[in-house]
mmCIF file with all atom_site columns, C-alpha atoms in Angstrom:
data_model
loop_
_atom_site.group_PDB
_atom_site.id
_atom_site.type_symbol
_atom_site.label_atom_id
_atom_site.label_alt_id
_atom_site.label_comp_id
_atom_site.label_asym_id
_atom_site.label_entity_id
_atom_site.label_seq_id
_atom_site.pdbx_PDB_ins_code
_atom_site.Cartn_x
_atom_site.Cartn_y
_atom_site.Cartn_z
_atom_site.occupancy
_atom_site.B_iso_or_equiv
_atom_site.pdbx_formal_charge
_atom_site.auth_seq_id
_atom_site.auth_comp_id
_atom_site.auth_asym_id
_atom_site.auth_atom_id
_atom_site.pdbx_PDB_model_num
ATOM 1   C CA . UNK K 1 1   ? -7.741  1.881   12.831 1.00 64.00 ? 1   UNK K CA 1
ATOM 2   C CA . UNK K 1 2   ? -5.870  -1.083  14.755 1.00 76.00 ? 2   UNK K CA 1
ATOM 3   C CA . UNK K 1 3   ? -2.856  0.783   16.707 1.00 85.00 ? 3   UNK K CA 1
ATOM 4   C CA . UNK K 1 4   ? -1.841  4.652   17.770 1.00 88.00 ? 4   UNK K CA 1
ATOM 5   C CA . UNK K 1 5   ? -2.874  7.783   16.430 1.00 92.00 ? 5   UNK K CA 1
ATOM 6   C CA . UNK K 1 6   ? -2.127  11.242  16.514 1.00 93.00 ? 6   UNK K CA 1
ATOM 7   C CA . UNK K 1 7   ? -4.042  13.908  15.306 1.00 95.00 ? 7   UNK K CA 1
ATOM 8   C CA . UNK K 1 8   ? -2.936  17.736  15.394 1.00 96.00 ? 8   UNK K CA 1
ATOM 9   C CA . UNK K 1 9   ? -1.429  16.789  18.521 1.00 95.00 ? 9   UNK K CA 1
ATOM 10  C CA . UNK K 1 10  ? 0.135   20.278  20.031 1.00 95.00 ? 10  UNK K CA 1
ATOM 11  C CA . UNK K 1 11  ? 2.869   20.181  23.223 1.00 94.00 ? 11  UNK K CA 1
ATOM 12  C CA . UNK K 1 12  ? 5.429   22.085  24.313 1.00 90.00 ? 12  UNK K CA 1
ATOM 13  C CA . UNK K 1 13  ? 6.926   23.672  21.504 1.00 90.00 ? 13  UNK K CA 1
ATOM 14  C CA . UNK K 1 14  ? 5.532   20.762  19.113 1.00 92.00 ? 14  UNK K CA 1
ATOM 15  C CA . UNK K 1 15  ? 3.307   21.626  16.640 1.00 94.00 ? 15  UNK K CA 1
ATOM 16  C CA . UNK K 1 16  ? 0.164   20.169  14.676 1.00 96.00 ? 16  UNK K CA 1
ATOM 17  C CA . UNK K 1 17  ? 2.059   16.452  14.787 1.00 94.00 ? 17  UNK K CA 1
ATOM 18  C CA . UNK K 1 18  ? 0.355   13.786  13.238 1.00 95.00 ? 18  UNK K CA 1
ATOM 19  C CA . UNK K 1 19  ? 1.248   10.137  13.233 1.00 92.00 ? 19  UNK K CA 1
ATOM 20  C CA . UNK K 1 20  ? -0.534  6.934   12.645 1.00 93.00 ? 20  UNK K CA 1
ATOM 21  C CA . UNK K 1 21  ? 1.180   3.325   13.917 1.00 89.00 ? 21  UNK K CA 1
ATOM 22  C CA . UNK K 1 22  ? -0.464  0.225   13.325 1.00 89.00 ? 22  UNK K CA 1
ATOM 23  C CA . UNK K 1 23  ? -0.794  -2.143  15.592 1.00 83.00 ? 23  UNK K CA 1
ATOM 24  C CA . UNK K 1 24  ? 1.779   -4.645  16.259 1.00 79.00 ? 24  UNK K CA 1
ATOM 25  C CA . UNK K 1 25  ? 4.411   -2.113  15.162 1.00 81.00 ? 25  UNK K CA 1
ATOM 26  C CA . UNK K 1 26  ? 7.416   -0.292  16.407 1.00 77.00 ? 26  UNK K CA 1
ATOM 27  C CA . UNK K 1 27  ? 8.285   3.949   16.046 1.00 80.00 ? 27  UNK K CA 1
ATOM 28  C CA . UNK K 1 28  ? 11.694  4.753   17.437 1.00 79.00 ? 28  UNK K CA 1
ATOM 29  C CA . UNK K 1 29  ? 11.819  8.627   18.181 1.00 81.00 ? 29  UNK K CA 1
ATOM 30  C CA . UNK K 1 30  ? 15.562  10.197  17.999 1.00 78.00 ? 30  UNK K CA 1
ATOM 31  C CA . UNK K 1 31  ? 16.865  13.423  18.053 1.00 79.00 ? 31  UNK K CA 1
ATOM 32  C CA . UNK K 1 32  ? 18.849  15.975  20.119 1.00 82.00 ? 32  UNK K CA 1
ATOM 33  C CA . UNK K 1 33  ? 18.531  17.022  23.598 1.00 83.00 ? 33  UNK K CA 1
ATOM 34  C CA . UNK K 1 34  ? 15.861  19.163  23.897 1.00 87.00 ? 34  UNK K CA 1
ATOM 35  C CA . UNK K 1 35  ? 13.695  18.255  20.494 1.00 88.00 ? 35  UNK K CA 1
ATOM 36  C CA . UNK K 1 36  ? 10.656  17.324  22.451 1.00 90.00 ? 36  UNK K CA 1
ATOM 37  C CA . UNK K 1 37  ? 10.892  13.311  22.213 1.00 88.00 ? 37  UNK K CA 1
ATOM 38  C CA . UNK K 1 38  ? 10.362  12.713  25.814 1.00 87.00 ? 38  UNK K CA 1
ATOM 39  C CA . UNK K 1 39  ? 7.405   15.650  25.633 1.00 90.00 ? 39  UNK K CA 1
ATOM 40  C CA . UNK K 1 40  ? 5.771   14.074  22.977 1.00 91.00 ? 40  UNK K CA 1
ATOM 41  C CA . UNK K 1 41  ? 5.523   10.614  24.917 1.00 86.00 ? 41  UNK K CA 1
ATOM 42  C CA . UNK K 1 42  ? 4.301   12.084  27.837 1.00 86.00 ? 42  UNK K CA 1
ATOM 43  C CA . UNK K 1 43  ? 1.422   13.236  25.612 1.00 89.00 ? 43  UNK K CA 1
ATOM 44  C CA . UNK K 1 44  ? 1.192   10.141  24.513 1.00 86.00 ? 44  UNK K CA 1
ATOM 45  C CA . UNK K 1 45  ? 0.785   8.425   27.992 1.00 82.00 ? 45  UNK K CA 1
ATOM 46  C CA . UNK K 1 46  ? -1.212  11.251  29.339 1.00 82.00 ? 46  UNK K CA 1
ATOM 47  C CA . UNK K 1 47  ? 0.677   12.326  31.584 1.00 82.00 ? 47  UNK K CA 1
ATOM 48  C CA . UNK K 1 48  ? 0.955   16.038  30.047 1.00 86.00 ? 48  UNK K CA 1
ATOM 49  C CA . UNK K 1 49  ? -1.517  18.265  28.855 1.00 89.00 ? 49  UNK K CA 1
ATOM 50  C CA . UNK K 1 50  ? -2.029  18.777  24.547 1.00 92.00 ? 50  UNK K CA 1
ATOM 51  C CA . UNK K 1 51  ? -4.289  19.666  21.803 1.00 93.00 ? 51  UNK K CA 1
ATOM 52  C CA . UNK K 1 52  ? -5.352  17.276  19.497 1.00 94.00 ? 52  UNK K CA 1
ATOM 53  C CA . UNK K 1 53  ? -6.555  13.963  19.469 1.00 92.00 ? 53  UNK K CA 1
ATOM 54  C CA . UNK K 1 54  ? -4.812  10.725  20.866 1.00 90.00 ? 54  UNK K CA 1
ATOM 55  C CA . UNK K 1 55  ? -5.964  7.517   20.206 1.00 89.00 ? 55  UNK K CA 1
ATOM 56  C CA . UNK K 1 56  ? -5.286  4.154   20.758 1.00 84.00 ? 56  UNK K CA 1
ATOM 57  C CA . UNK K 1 57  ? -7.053  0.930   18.535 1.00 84.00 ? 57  UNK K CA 1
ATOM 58  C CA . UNK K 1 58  ? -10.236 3.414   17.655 1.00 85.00 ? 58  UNK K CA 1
ATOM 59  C CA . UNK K 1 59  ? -10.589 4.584   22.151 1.00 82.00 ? 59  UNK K CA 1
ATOM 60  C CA . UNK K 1 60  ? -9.790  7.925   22.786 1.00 83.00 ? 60  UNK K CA 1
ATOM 61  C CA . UNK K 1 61  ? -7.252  8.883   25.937 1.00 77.00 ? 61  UNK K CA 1
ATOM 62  C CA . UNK K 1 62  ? -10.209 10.016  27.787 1.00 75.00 ? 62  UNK K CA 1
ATOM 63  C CA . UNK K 1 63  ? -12.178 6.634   27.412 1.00 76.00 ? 63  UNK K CA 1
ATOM 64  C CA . UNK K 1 64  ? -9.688  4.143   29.090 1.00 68.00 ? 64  UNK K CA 1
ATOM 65  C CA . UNK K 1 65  ? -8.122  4.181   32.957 1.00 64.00 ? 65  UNK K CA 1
ATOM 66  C CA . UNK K 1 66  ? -4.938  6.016   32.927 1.00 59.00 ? 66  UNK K CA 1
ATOM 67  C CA . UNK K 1 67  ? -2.876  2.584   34.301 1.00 51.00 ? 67  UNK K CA 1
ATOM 68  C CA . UNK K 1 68  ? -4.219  0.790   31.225 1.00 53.00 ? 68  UNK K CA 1
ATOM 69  C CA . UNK K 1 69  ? -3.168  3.612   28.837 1.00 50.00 ? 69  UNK K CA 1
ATOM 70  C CA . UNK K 1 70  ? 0.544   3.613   30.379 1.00 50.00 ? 70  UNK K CA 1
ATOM 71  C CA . UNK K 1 71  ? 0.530   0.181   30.062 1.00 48.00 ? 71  UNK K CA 1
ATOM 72  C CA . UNK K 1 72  ? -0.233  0.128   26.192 1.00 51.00 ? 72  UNK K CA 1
ATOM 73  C CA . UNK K 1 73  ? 1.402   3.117   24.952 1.00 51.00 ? 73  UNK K CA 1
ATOM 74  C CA . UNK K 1 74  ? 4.353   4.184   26.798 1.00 51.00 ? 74  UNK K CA 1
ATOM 75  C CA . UNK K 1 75  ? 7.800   2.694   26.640 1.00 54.00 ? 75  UNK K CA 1
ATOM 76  C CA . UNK K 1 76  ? 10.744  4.483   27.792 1.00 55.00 ? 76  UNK K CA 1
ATOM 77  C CA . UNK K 1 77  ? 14.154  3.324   28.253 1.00 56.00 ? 77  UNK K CA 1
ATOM 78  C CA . UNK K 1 78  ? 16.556  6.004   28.846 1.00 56.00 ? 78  UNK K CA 1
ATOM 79  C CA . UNK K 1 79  ? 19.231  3.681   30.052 1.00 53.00 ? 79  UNK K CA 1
ATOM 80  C CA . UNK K 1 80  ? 19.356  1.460   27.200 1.00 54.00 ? 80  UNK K CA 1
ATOM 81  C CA . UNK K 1 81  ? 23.137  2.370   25.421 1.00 57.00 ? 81  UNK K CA 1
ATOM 82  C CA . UNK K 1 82  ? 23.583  1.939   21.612 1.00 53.00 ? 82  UNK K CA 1
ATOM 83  C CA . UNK K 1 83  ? 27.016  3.080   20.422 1.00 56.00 ? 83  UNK K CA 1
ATOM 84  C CA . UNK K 1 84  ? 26.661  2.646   17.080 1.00 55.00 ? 84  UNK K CA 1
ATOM 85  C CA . UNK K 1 85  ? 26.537  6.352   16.853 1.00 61.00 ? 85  UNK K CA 1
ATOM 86  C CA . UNK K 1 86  ? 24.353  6.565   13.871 1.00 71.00 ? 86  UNK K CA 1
ATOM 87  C CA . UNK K 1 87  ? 20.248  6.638   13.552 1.00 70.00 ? 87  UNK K CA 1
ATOM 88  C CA . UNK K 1 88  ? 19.785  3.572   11.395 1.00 76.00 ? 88  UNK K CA 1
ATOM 89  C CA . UNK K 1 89  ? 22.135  1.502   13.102 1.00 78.00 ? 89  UNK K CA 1
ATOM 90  C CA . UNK K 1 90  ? 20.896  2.061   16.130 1.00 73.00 ? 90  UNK K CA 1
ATOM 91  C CA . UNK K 1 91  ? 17.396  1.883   15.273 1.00 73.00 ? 91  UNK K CA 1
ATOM 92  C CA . UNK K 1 92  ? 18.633  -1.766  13.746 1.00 78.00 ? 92  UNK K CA 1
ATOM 93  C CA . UNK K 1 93  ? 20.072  -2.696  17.556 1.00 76.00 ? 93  UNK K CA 1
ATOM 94  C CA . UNK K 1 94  ? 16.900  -1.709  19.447 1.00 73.00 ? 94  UNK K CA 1
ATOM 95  C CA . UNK K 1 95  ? 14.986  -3.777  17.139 1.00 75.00 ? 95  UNK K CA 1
ATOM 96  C CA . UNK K 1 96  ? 17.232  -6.915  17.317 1.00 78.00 ? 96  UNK K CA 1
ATOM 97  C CA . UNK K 1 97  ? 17.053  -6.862  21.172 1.00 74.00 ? 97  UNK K CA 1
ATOM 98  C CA . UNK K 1 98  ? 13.705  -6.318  20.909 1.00 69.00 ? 98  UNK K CA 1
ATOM 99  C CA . UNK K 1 99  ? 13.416  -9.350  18.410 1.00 72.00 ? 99  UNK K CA 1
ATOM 100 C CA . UNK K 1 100 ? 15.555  -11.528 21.176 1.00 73.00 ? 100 UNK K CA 1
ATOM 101 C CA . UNK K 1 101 ? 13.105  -10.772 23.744 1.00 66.00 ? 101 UNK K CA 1
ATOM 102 C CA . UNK K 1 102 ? 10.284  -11.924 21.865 1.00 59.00 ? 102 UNK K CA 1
ATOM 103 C CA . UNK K 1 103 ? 8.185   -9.134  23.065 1.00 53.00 ? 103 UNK K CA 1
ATOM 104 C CA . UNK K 1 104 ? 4.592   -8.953  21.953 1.00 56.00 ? 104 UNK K CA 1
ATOM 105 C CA . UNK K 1 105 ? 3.084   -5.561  21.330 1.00 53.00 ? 105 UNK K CA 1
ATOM 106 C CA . UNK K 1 106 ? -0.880  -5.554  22.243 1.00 56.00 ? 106 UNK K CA 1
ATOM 107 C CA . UNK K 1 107 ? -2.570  -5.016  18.873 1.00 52.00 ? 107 UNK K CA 1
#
């Protein structure tokens, strides 16, 4: 498969999480203080230790440099402010700014 996947992927107090997102697609991850968002990313990017299987278009975390995996898989931006106040409209804001910036995601 083109894109990110998660397989049984154990962290923190997150458990057996599975998740596939093709490439060329956005996931926005919301929730409380404390939920394991930031956690789960980390995970993502390597930069804490899980069980389970990461993946990124068919290479496992293990096969690429750890700068190249950052690079393609991580995004945070904890200083970005919506105030919409609710998930979906928010969700809708990130992804018109995103839209403005015409960002391409590596596929």
């Amino acid at each position: 498969m083109t894109g990110l996947v998660l397989e049984s992927v154990s962290v923190g107090g997150l458990h057996d999480v599975s998740l596939e997102v093709p490439g060329g697609q956005v996931v926005c991850l919301s929730g409380v203080s404390g939920t394991g968002k930031s956690r789960l990313l980390r995970a993502v990017a390597d930069l804490e230790p899980h069980g389970g299987s990461i993946s990124l278009n068919g290479a496992g975390q293990r096969d690429m440099p750890k700068v190249q995996a950052l690079h393609e898989k991580y995004s945070d931006n904890p200083d970005f402010v919506i105030l919409a106040m609710n998930v979906r409209d928010d969700n809708k804001e990130m992804a018109e700014y995103w839209a403005e910036k015409k960002y391409t995601f590596p596929t």
